[in-house]
Coordinates of C-alpha atoms and ligand atoms in Angstrom, one line a residue:
M171 CA -12.1 -11.3 4.3
F172 CA -11.0 -13.5 7.2
A173 CA -9.0 -12.0 10.0
V174 CA -6.1 -14.3 9.2
Q175 CA -5.9 -12.8 5.8
A176 CA -5.0 -9.5 7.4
A177 CA -1.9 -11.0 9.2
G178 CA 0.9 -8.5 9.1
S179 CA -1.4 -5.6 8.0
N180 CA -2.5 -2.5 9.7
V181 CA -6.2 -2.3 10.3
T182 CA -8.0 0.9 11.1
T183 CA -11.4 0.6 12.7
I184 CA -14.1 3.3 12.8
E185 CA -12.7 4.1 16.3
G186 CA -9.5 5.1 14.7
V187 CA -11.2 7.7 12.4
G188 CA -11.4 11.2 13.9
S189 CA -12.3 11.8 17.5
A190 CA -15.2 13.1 19.5
E191 CA -13.7 16.5 19.5
A192 CA -12.6 16.5 15.9
L193 CA -14.5 14.5 13.3
H194 CA -12.8 13.2 10.2
P195 CA -14.2 15.1 7.1
M196 CA -16.0 11.8 6.1
Q197 CA -17.8 11.7 9.5
E198 CA -18.5 15.4 9.3
A199 CA -20.0 14.9 5.8
F200 CA -22.2 12.0 6.9
W201 CA -23.4 14.1 9.8
S202 CA -24.1 17.3 7.9
S203 CA -25.6 15.6 4.8
H204 CA -27.8 13.3 6.8
G205 CA -26.0 10.2 5.4
L206 CA -27.2 8.1 8.3
Q207 CA -30.3 7.3 10.3
C208 CA -30.0 4.4 12.7
G209 CA -26.2 4.3 12.2
Y210 CA -26.0 0.5 11.9
C211 CA -24.3 0.6 8.5
T212 CA -22.4 3.8 9.1
A213 CA -19.1 2.4 10.3
G214 CA -18.8 0.2 7.2
M215 CA -20.0 3.0 4.9
I216 CA -17.5 5.4 6.2
I217 CA -14.5 3.0 6.1
S218 CA -15.4 1.8 2.6
S219 CA -15.8 5.5 1.5
M220 CA -12.5 6.5 2.9
D221 CA -10.9 3.6 1.1
L222 CA -12.6 4.7 -2.1
L223 CA -11.4 8.3 -1.7
R224 CA -7.8 7.0 -1.0
R225 CA -7.8 5.3 -4.3
N226 CA -10.0 7.8 -6.2
P227 CA -10.1 11.3 -4.7
D228 CA -12.8 12.6 -7.1
P229 CA -15.2 9.7 -7.8
T230 CA -18.4 10.0 -9.9
D231 CA -21.7 9.0 -8.3
D232 CA -21.6 5.6 -10.0
E233 CA -18.1 5.0 -8.7
I234 CA -19.3 5.9 -5.1
R235 CA -22.1 3.4 -5.5
E236 CA -19.7 0.8 -6.6
G237 CA -17.3 1.7 -3.8
I238 CA -19.9 1.1 -1.1
E239 CA -21.7 -1.8 -2.7
G240 CA -20.6 -4.3 -0.1
N241 CA -22.5 -2.4 2.6
L242 CA -26.3 -2.6 3.0
C243 CA -28.3 0.3 4.5
R244 CA -31.9 -0.3 5.4
C245 CA -32.7 3.3 6.3
T246 CA -31.3 6.0 4.0
G247 CA -32.1 4.8 0.5
Y248 CA -28.4 5.6 -0.2
H249 CA -29.1 9.1 -1.7
N250 CA -27.7 11.0 1.2
I251 CA -24.8 8.6 1.6
I252 CA -23.8 9.4 -2.0
V253 CA -24.2 13.2 -1.2
A254 CA -22.1 12.7 2.0
V255 CA -19.3 10.9 0.1
R256 CA -19.3 13.6 -2.6
A257 CA -19.1 16.3 0.0
A258 CA -16.3 14.5 1.9
A259 CA -14.4 14.1 -1.3
K260 CA -14.6 17.8 -2.0
A261 CA -13.5 18.7 1.6
M262 CA -10.6 16.2 1.5
R263 CA -9.4 17.5 -1.9
E264 CA -9.4 21.1 -0.5
R265 CA -7.4 19.8 2.5
R266 CA -4.7 18.6 0.3
R267 CA -3.8 22.2 -0.4
C268 CA -2.2 22.4 3.0
T269 CA 0.1 25.3 3.7
A270 CA 1.0 24.4 7.2
C271 CA 4.1 22.5 6.3
P272 CA 6.2 22.8 3.2
S273 CA 7.6 19.3 3.2
C274 CA 6.0 16.3 4.8
C275 CA 2.4 16.8 3.9
R276 CA 3.2 17.1 0.2
R277 CA 5.1 13.8 0.2
S278 CA 2.5 11.6 1.8
R279 CA -1.1 11.9 3.0
R280 CA -0.3 9.5 5.8
N281 CA 2.3 12.1 7.1
R282 CA -0.4 14.7 7.4
W283 CA -2.2 13.0 10.2
R284 CA 1.1 12.8 12.1
C285 CA 2.1 16.5 11.5
K286 CA 1.2 18.7 14.5
R287 CA 1.4 21.8 12.3
W288 CA -1.1 20.3 9.8
R289 CA -3.4 19.1 12.6
S290 CA -3.4 22.6 14.2
Q291 CA -4.3 24.2 10.8
H292 CA -7.1 21.6 10.2
S293 CA -9.2 21.6 13.3
S294 CA -11.2 18.5 12.4
A295 CA -8.0 16.4 12.1
P296 CA -7.8 13.8 14.8
A297 CA -5.7 14.8 17.8
S298 CA -4.2 11.3 18.1
G299 CA -3.9 8.2 15.9
G300 CA -7.1 6.7 17.4
A301 CA -7.7 3.0 17.4
K302 CA -5.3 1.4 14.9
I303 CA -4.8 -2.3 15.4
R304 CA -1.8 -4.2 14.3
V305 CA -2.9 -7.7 13.3
Ligands
FES177 S1 -28.5 4.2 8.6 FE1 -29.7 2.5 9.3 S2 -28.9 0.8 8.2 FE2 -27.9 2.5 7.3

């Protein structure tokens, strides 16, 4: 995709995902499942995987492979990346059962990241919106 094709869109980079104090569940899963080695491919893997889970919260291993197919990893052999995405999917599904707020979280996932009560209940939620770029 060329940058000009994103005109008028919101673009979230890896810097906008989680924070040093509070990793996003996908980052947490890559870390705990050893889904990275040198880290060169990790930003793309995480962003692609987050997009996959946004569209399909419970993907099969084949669907995960298809979801990350545009990214090449020279280190991991992909096995632990698949394990990490599966673990993140499970963690993110469990997060959807939020009890912090009876209204906004249930209407839109996007609202959860803005909800102070939700963020306080889910300690790994980012404290701020991070680096989101308006193109
Ligand atoms: S972790 Fe090194 S290229 Fe993927």
